[in-house]
Amino acid sequence: MSQFYPLKVIEKKQLTPESVSLSLAIPGELKKIFDFKPGQFVMVQKEIDGQKLRRYYSIYNLPGEGKLQLGIKVKGEDGFANYAMHHIQPGEVLEVSAPMDDVNFDTETQKPQKLLAITIGSGITPFYSYIQHMLKTQPNTELVLVYGNENPVKTMFYKELHTLAKTYPQQLKIYDAFSQSAEGDFQERINPKVLKEILAKEGAGFDAVYIIGPDDLKKMAAKTLEEEGVPKNKLHYRVYS
């Protein structure tokens, strides 16, 4: 059974029409408990209308900032996400678990490495934490991000990610796949054709590949990458519904 700790919401920001960011302050006495690594997540608990809801959210900010930042997207009948979108305000206290392992990025190596990241929608949150860490502490790492959304307006961290890509062009490259927009590198969902075009440009020699998203994305991407010569043992997954 997870233990929960009271954390106060200190900031709420609208990220997209369907998502918000909540910043939670970490009190000094809980600093060690919430000393997280990029790629970790927390469980958030809140009683709403007499029902105790629990949801898992990846932490998207850098460690050591004295806060947790969670990106919350409304998807289907999600009572907590709707509550967060429409009702939570700074000053409210949420019950939060200690950070737990999820996506095990290698955050320590200084060896040259090339990584491939594939995700859609809110699956970007653990990647965003790691990308910031990578650019700050791992100058020999290059990451290619394949990010699927409907359009730029509905893309979490769209401006922030592209600002980082322009600032660190040798380390971060982004391919946007928009299913409902003429913008981006591809005007369609992430599919085998998209991935094959990217591999034709980038090669298949990745040191690790991280796929975060629904099961159909995982299965399609894994099958395509293996067919294109990416070794199976290089593939890492995080599947969500």
mmCIF file of C-alpha atoms in Angstrom:
data_model
loop_
_atom_site.group_PDB
_atom_site.id
_atom_site.type_symbol
_atom_site.label_atom_id
_atom_site.label_comp_id
_atom_site.label_asym_id
_atom_site.label_seq_id
_atom_site.Cartn_x
_atom_site.Cartn_y
_atom_site.Cartn_z
ATOM 1 C CA MET A 1 0.000 0.000 0.000
ATOM 2 C CA SER A 2 1.442 3.361 -1.027
ATOM 3 C CA GLN A 3 1.935 6.035 1.606
ATOM 4 C CA PHE A 4 0.649 9.480 0.710
ATOM 5 C CA TYR A 5 1.951 12.900 1.693
ATOM 6 C CA PRO A 6 0.138 16.261 1.575
ATOM 7 C CA LEU A 7 1.536 18.566 -1.120
ATOM 8 C CA LYS A 8 0.164 22.021 -1.823
ATOM 9 C CA VAL A 9 -0.642 23.231 -5.334
ATOM 10 C CA ILE A 10 1.373 26.424 -5.870
ATOM 11 C CA GLU A 11 0.659 27.012 -9.569
ATOM 12 C CA LYS A 12 -1.787 25.898 -12.222
ATOM 13 C CA LYS A 13 -1.249 26.574 -15.928
ATOM 14 C CA GLN A 14 -3.233 25.730 -19.018
ATOM 15 C CA LEU A 15 -0.984 23.750 -21.359
ATOM 16 C CA THR A 16 -3.451 23.001 -24.159
ATOM 17 C CA PRO A 17 -7.254 23.177 -24.460
ATOM 18 C CA GLU A 18 -7.332 19.640 -23.002
ATOM 19 C CA SER A 19 -4.487 19.689 -20.470
ATOM 20 C CA VAL A 20 -3.187 21.583 -17.457
ATOM 21 C CA SER A 21 0.005 21.686 -15.431
ATOM 22 C CA LEU A 22 -0.030 21.500 -11.647
ATOM 23 C CA SER A 23 3.030 22.554 -9.661
ATOM 24 C CA LEU A 24 3.235 21.059 -6.162
ATOM 25 C CA ALA A 25 5.579 22.442 -3.519
ATOM 26 C CA ILE A 26 7.908 19.998 -1.756
ATOM 27 C CA PRO A 27 8.338 20.975 1.928
ATOM 28 C CA GLY A 28 11.838 20.767 3.345
ATOM 29 C CA GLU A 29 10.995 17.823 5.567
ATOM 30 C CA LEU A 30 9.863 15.812 2.508
ATOM 31 C CA LYS A 31 12.794 16.720 0.264
ATOM 32 C CA LYS A 32 14.470 13.287 0.521
ATOM 33 C CA ILE A 33 11.207 11.427 -0.062
ATOM 34 C CA PHE A 34 10.492 13.390 -3.249
ATOM 35 C CA ASP A 35 14.047 13.328 -4.623
ATOM 36 C CA PHE A 36 12.977 12.013 -8.026
ATOM 37 C CA LYS A 37 14.762 10.998 -11.229
ATOM 38 C CA PRO A 38 13.649 11.862 -14.788
ATOM 39 C CA GLY A 39 11.166 9.237 -15.943
ATOM 40 C CA GLN A 40 9.562 8.627 -12.545
ATOM 41 C CA PHE A 41 5.883 9.097 -11.674
ATOM 42 C CA VAL A 42 3.700 9.637 -8.619
ATOM 43 C CA MET A 43 0.228 8.521 -7.606
ATOM 44 C CA VAL A 44 -2.148 11.371 -6.775
ATOM 45 C CA GLN A 45 -5.123 10.769 -4.502
ATOM 46 C CA LYS A 46 -8.143 13.031 -4.005
ATOM 47 C CA GLU A 47 -11.593 12.503 -2.555
ATOM 48 C CA ILE A 48 -14.219 13.890 -4.933
ATOM 49 C CA ASP A 49 -17.935 13.687 -4.155
ATOM 50 C CA GLY A 50 -17.298 11.025 -1.530
ATOM 51 C CA GLN A 51 -15.222 8.895 -3.901
ATOM 52 C CA LYS A 52 -11.471 8.521 -3.426
ATOM 53 C CA LEU A 53 -9.802 8.721 -6.834
ATOM 54 C CA ARG A 54 -6.237 7.727 -7.599
ATOM 55 C CA ARG A 55 -4.360 8.551 -10.778
ATOM 56 C CA TYR A 56 -0.765 8.107 -11.911
ATOM 57 C CA TYR A 57 1.109 11.043 -13.429
ATOM 58 C CA SER A 58 4.689 11.351 -14.668
ATOM 59 C CA ILE A 59 6.792 14.209 -13.332
ATOM 60 C CA TYR A 60 7.835 16.514 -16.161
ATOM 61 C CA ASN A 61 10.213 19.004 -14.557
ATOM 62 C CA LEU A 62 13.866 18.735 -13.564
ATOM 63 C CA PRO A 63 14.934 17.274 -10.212
ATOM 64 C CA GLY A 64 16.186 19.692 -7.577
ATOM 65 C CA GLU A 65 13.689 22.485 -8.236
ATOM 66 C CA GLY A 66 11.822 22.071 -4.947
ATOM 67 C CA LYS A 67 8.592 21.115 -6.667
ATOM 68 C CA LEU A 68 6.816 18.454 -8.690
ATOM 69 C CA GLN A 69 5.212 19.442 -11.979
ATOM 70 C CA LEU A 70 2.522 17.179 -13.391
ATOM 71 C CA GLY A 71 0.952 17.414 -16.849
ATOM 72 C CA ILE A 72 -2.681 16.293 -16.703
ATOM 73 C CA LYS A 73 -4.701 15.658 -19.842
ATOM 74 C CA VAL A 74 -8.448 14.995 -19.939
ATOM 75 C CA LYS A 75 -9.052 11.665 -21.671
ATOM 76 C CA GLY A 76 -12.508 10.110 -21.662
ATOM 77 C CA GLU A 77 -14.409 9.747 -18.389
ATOM 78 C CA ASP A 78 -11.548 10.676 -16.041
ATOM 79 C CA GLY A 79 -13.036 12.245 -12.918
ATOM 80 C CA PHE A 80 -9.730 13.443 -11.489
ATOM 81 C CA ALA A 81 -8.511 15.001 -14.733
ATOM 82 C CA ASN A 82 -11.808 16.866 -15.116
ATOM 83 C CA TYR A 83 -11.540 18.040 -11.517
ATOM 84 C CA ALA A 84 -7.973 19.205 -12.085
ATOM 85 C CA MET A 85 -8.931 21.020 -15.272
ATOM 86 C CA HIS A 86 -11.953 22.866 -13.913
ATOM 87 C CA HIS A 87 -11.737 23.084 -10.127
ATOM 88 C CA ILE A 88 -8.255 22.781 -8.612
ATOM 89 C CA GLN A 89 -6.721 26.134 -7.700
ATOM 90 C CA PRO A 90 -3.438 27.160 -6.027
ATOM 91 C CA GLY A 91 -3.611 26.533 -2.306
ATOM 92 C CA GLU A 92 -5.408 23.193 -2.560
ATOM 93 C CA VAL A 93 -3.679 20.211 -0.983
ATOM 94 C CA LEU A 94 -3.394 16.865 -2.786
ATOM 95 C CA GLU A 95 -2.256 13.522 -1.387
ATOM 96 C CA VAL A 96 0.788 12.324 -3.346
ATOM 97 C CA SER A 97 2.882 9.157 -3.163
ATOM 98 C CA ALA A 98 6.658 9.068 -3.237
ATOM 99 C CA PRO A 99 8.111 8.912 -6.777
ATOM 100 C CA MET A 100 8.154 5.466 -8.372
ATOM 101 C CA ASP A 101 10.194 4.011 -11.222
ATOM 102 C CA ASP A 102 8.615 4.007 -14.649
ATOM 103 C CA VAL A 103 10.852 4.791 -17.631
ATOM 104 C CA ASN A 104 14.436 3.869 -16.732
ATOM 105 C CA PHE A 105 16.466 6.409 -18.660
ATOM 106 C CA ASP A 106 20.237 6.234 -18.245
ATOM 107 C CA THR A 107 20.683 9.629 -16.621
ATOM 108 C CA GLU A 108 24.337 9.168 -15.624
ATOM 109 C CA THR A 109 26.298 8.067 -18.679
ATOM 110 C CA GLN A 110 28.624 10.513 -20.357
ATOM 111 C CA LYS A 111 29.361 8.159 -23.236
ATOM 112 C CA PRO A 112 28.179 9.182 -26.718
ATOM 113 C CA GLN A 113 24.749 7.704 -27.351
ATOM 114 C CA LYS A 114 21.853 8.169 -29.743
ATOM 115 C CA LEU A 115 18.309 7.632 -28.497
ATOM 116 C CA LEU A 116 14.948 7.374 -30.230
ATOM 117 C CA ALA A 117 11.776 8.457 -28.407
ATOM 118 C CA ILE A 118 8.302 7.709 -29.785
ATOM 119 C CA THR A 119 5.141 8.953 -28.099
ATOM 120 C CA ILE A 120 1.766 10.643 -28.497
ATOM 121 C CA GLY A 121 -0.216 13.128 -26.406
ATOM 122 C CA SER A 122 0.507 13.172 -22.686
ATOM 123 C CA GLY A 123 3.114 10.423 -23.117
ATOM 124 C CA ILE A 124 5.553 13.307 -23.588
ATOM 125 C CA THR A 125 5.712 14.113 -19.850
ATOM 126 C CA PRO A 126 8.484 11.674 -18.792
ATOM 127 C CA PHE A 127 10.405 12.477 -21.972
ATOM 128 C CA TYR A 128 10.199 16.214 -21.269
ATOM 129 C CA SER A 129 11.796 15.725 -17.845
ATOM 130 C CA TYR A 130 14.570 13.593 -19.315
ATOM 131 C CA ILE A 131 15.184 15.911 -22.291
ATOM 132 C CA GLN A 132 15.767 18.854 -19.949
ATOM 133 C CA HIS A 133 18.113 16.737 -17.839
ATOM 134 C CA MET A 134 19.951 15.410 -20.902
ATOM 135 C CA LEU A 135 20.571 18.840 -22.374
ATOM 136 C CA LYS A 136 21.851 20.098 -19.033
ATOM 137 C CA THR A 137 24.082 17.195 -17.997
ATOM 138 C CA GLN A 138 24.716 14.796 -20.919
ATOM 139 C CA PRO A 139 26.312 16.744 -23.783
ATOM 140 C CA ASN A 140 27.273 13.547 -25.625
ATOM 141 C CA THR A 141 23.707 12.278 -25.918
ATOM 142 C CA GLU A 142 21.545 12.877 -29.000
ATOM 143 C CA LEU A 143 17.794 12.264 -28.889
ATOM 144 C CA VAL A 144 15.404 11.966 -31.821
ATOM 145 C CA LEU A 145 11.797 12.573 -30.753
ATOM 146 C CA VAL A 146 8.841 11.357 -32.816
ATOM 147 C CA TYR A 147 5.764 13.032 -31.341
ATOM 148 C CA GLY A 148 2.190 12.470 -32.510
ATOM 149 C CA ASN A 149 -0.749 14.819 -31.891
ATOM 150 C CA GLU A 150 -3.774 16.268 -33.665
ATOM 151 C CA ASN A 151 -2.248 19.723 -34.221
ATOM 152 C CA PRO A 152 0.259 22.142 -32.635
ATOM 153 C CA VAL A 153 -2.365 23.807 -30.410
ATOM 154 C CA LYS A 154 -3.179 20.477 -28.753
ATOM 155 C CA THR A 155 0.482 19.485 -28.371
ATOM 156 C CA MET A 156 1.804 19.590 -24.812
ATOM 157 C CA PHE A 157 5.076 21.565 -24.524
ATOM 158 C CA TYR A 158 5.111 22.270 -28.272
ATOM 159 C CA LYS A 159 6.796 25.703 -28.031
ATOM 160 C CA GLU A 160 9.117 24.663 -25.221
ATOM 161 C CA LEU A 161 10.344 21.562 -27.041
ATOM 162 C CA HIS A 162 10.973 23.393 -30.298
ATOM 163 C CA THR A 163 12.804 26.170 -28.471
ATOM 164 C CA LEU A 164 15.089 23.528 -26.952
ATOM 165 C CA ALA A 165 15.589 21.901 -30.377
ATOM 166 C CA LYS A 166 16.644 25.238 -31.863
ATOM 167 C CA THR A 167 18.970 25.947 -28.940
ATOM 168 C CA TYR A 168 20.549 22.464 -28.954
ATOM 169 C CA PRO A 169 20.313 21.304 -32.584
ATOM 170 C CA GLN A 170 23.141 18.790 -32.205
ATOM 171 C CA GLN A 171 21.366 17.007 -29.354
ATOM 172 C CA LEU A 172 17.626 17.243 -29.966
ATOM 173 C CA LYS A 173 15.727 16.629 -33.190
ATOM 174 C CA ILE A 174 11.916 16.577 -33.332
ATOM 175 C CA TYR A 175 9.598 15.009 -35.886
ATOM 176 C CA ASP A 176 5.972 16.135 -35.442
ATOM 177 C CA ALA A 177 3.186 13.940 -36.816
ATOM 178 C CA PHE A 178 -0.122 15.859 -36.863
ATOM 179 C CA SER A 179 -3.251 13.928 -37.792
ATOM 180 C CA GLN A 180 -5.453 17.036 -38.189
ATOM 181 C CA SER A 181 -3.094 19.758 -39.406
ATOM 182 C CA ALA A 182 -1.147 20.688 -42.507
ATOM 183 C CA GLU A 183 1.773 21.664 -40.259
ATOM 184 C CA GLY A 184 4.475 19.384 -38.911
ATOM 185 C CA ASP A 185 6.802 16.938 -40.606
ATOM 186 C CA PHE A 186 4.015 14.424 -41.280
ATOM 187 C CA GLN A 187 0.307 15.076 -41.788
ATOM 188 C CA GLU A 188 -0.843 11.748 -40.373
ATOM 189 C CA ARG A 189 -0.678 9.606 -37.271
ATOM 190 C CA ILE A 190 2.554 7.840 -36.408
ATOM 191 C CA ASN A 191 2.490 4.710 -38.573
ATOM 192 C CA PRO A 192 4.954 2.323 -40.263
ATOM 193 C CA LYS A 193 5.448 4.669 -43.211
ATOM 194 C CA VAL A 194 6.334 7.586 -40.903
ATOM 195 C CA LEU A 195 8.784 5.512 -38.896
ATOM 196 C CA LYS A 196 10.442 4.069 -42.004
ATOM 197 C CA GLU A 197 10.960 7.571 -43.441
ATOM 198 C CA ILE A 198 12.545 8.725 -40.190
ATOM 199 C CA LEU A 199 14.818 5.672 -39.998
ATOM 200 C CA ALA A 200 15.867 6.262 -43.610
ATOM 201 C CA LYS A 201 17.140 9.676 -42.489
ATOM 202 C CA GLU A 202 18.445 8.801 -39.039
ATOM 203 C CA GLY A 203 19.574 5.201 -39.485
ATOM 204 C CA ALA A 204 18.731 2.275 -37.215
ATOM 205 C CA GLY A 205 21.814 2.459 -34.994
ATOM 206 C CA PHE A 206 20.144 3.664 -31.808
ATOM 207 C CA ASP A 207 21.599 2.778 -28.432
ATOM 208 C CA ALA A 208 18.083 2.678 -26.959
ATOM 209 C CA VAL A 209 14.523 3.231 -28.142
ATOM 210 C CA TYR A 210 11.747 4.339 -25.774
ATOM 211 C CA ILE A 211 8.106 3.926 -26.811
ATOM 212 C CA ILE A 212 5.469 5.467 -24.527
ATOM 213 C CA GLY A 213 1.795 5.289 -25.405
ATOM 214 C CA PRO A 214 -1.155 2.950 -25.932
ATOM 215 C CA ASP A 215 -0.659 -0.714 -26.742
ATOM 216 C CA ASP A 216 -1.403 -0.334 -30.449
ATOM 217 C CA LEU A 217 1.376 2.256 -30.794
ATOM 218 C CA LYS A 218 3.798 -0.026 -28.964
ATOM 219 C CA LYS A 219 2.990 -3.057 -31.128
ATOM 220 C CA MET A 220 3.121 -1.132 -34.414
ATOM 221 C CA ALA A 221 6.342 0.712 -33.572
ATOM 222 C CA ALA A 222 8.102 -2.386 -32.233
ATOM 223 C CA LYS A 223 7.201 -4.467 -35.297
ATOM 224 C CA THR A 224 8.293 -1.720 -37.705
ATOM 225 C CA LEU A 225 11.561 -0.995 -35.917
ATOM 226 C CA GLU A 226 12.529 -4.654 -35.732
ATOM 227 C CA GLU A 227 11.768 -5.084 -39.443
ATOM 228 C CA GLU A 228 14.015 -2.097 -40.150
ATOM 229 C CA GLY A 229 16.946 -3.570 -38.243
ATOM 230 C CA VAL A 230 16.626 -2.150 -34.724
ATOM 231 C CA PRO A 231 17.555 -4.978 -32.289
ATOM 232 C CA LYS A 232 14.721 -6.087 -30.023
ATOM 233 C CA ASN A 233 16.873 -5.696 -26.919
ATOM 234 C CA LYS A 234 17.175 -1.957 -27.617
ATOM 235 C CA LEU A 235 13.421 -1.401 -27.258
ATOM 236 C CA HIS A 236 11.888 -0.152 -23.983
ATOM 237 C CA TYR A 237 8.171 0.364 -23.407
ATOM 238 C CA ARG A 238 5.688 2.136 -21.190
ATOM 239 C CA VAL A 239 2.115 1.269 -22.134
ATOM 240 C CA TYR A 240 -0.896 3.243 -20.914
ATOM 241 C CA SER A 241 -4.586 3.038 -21.813
#
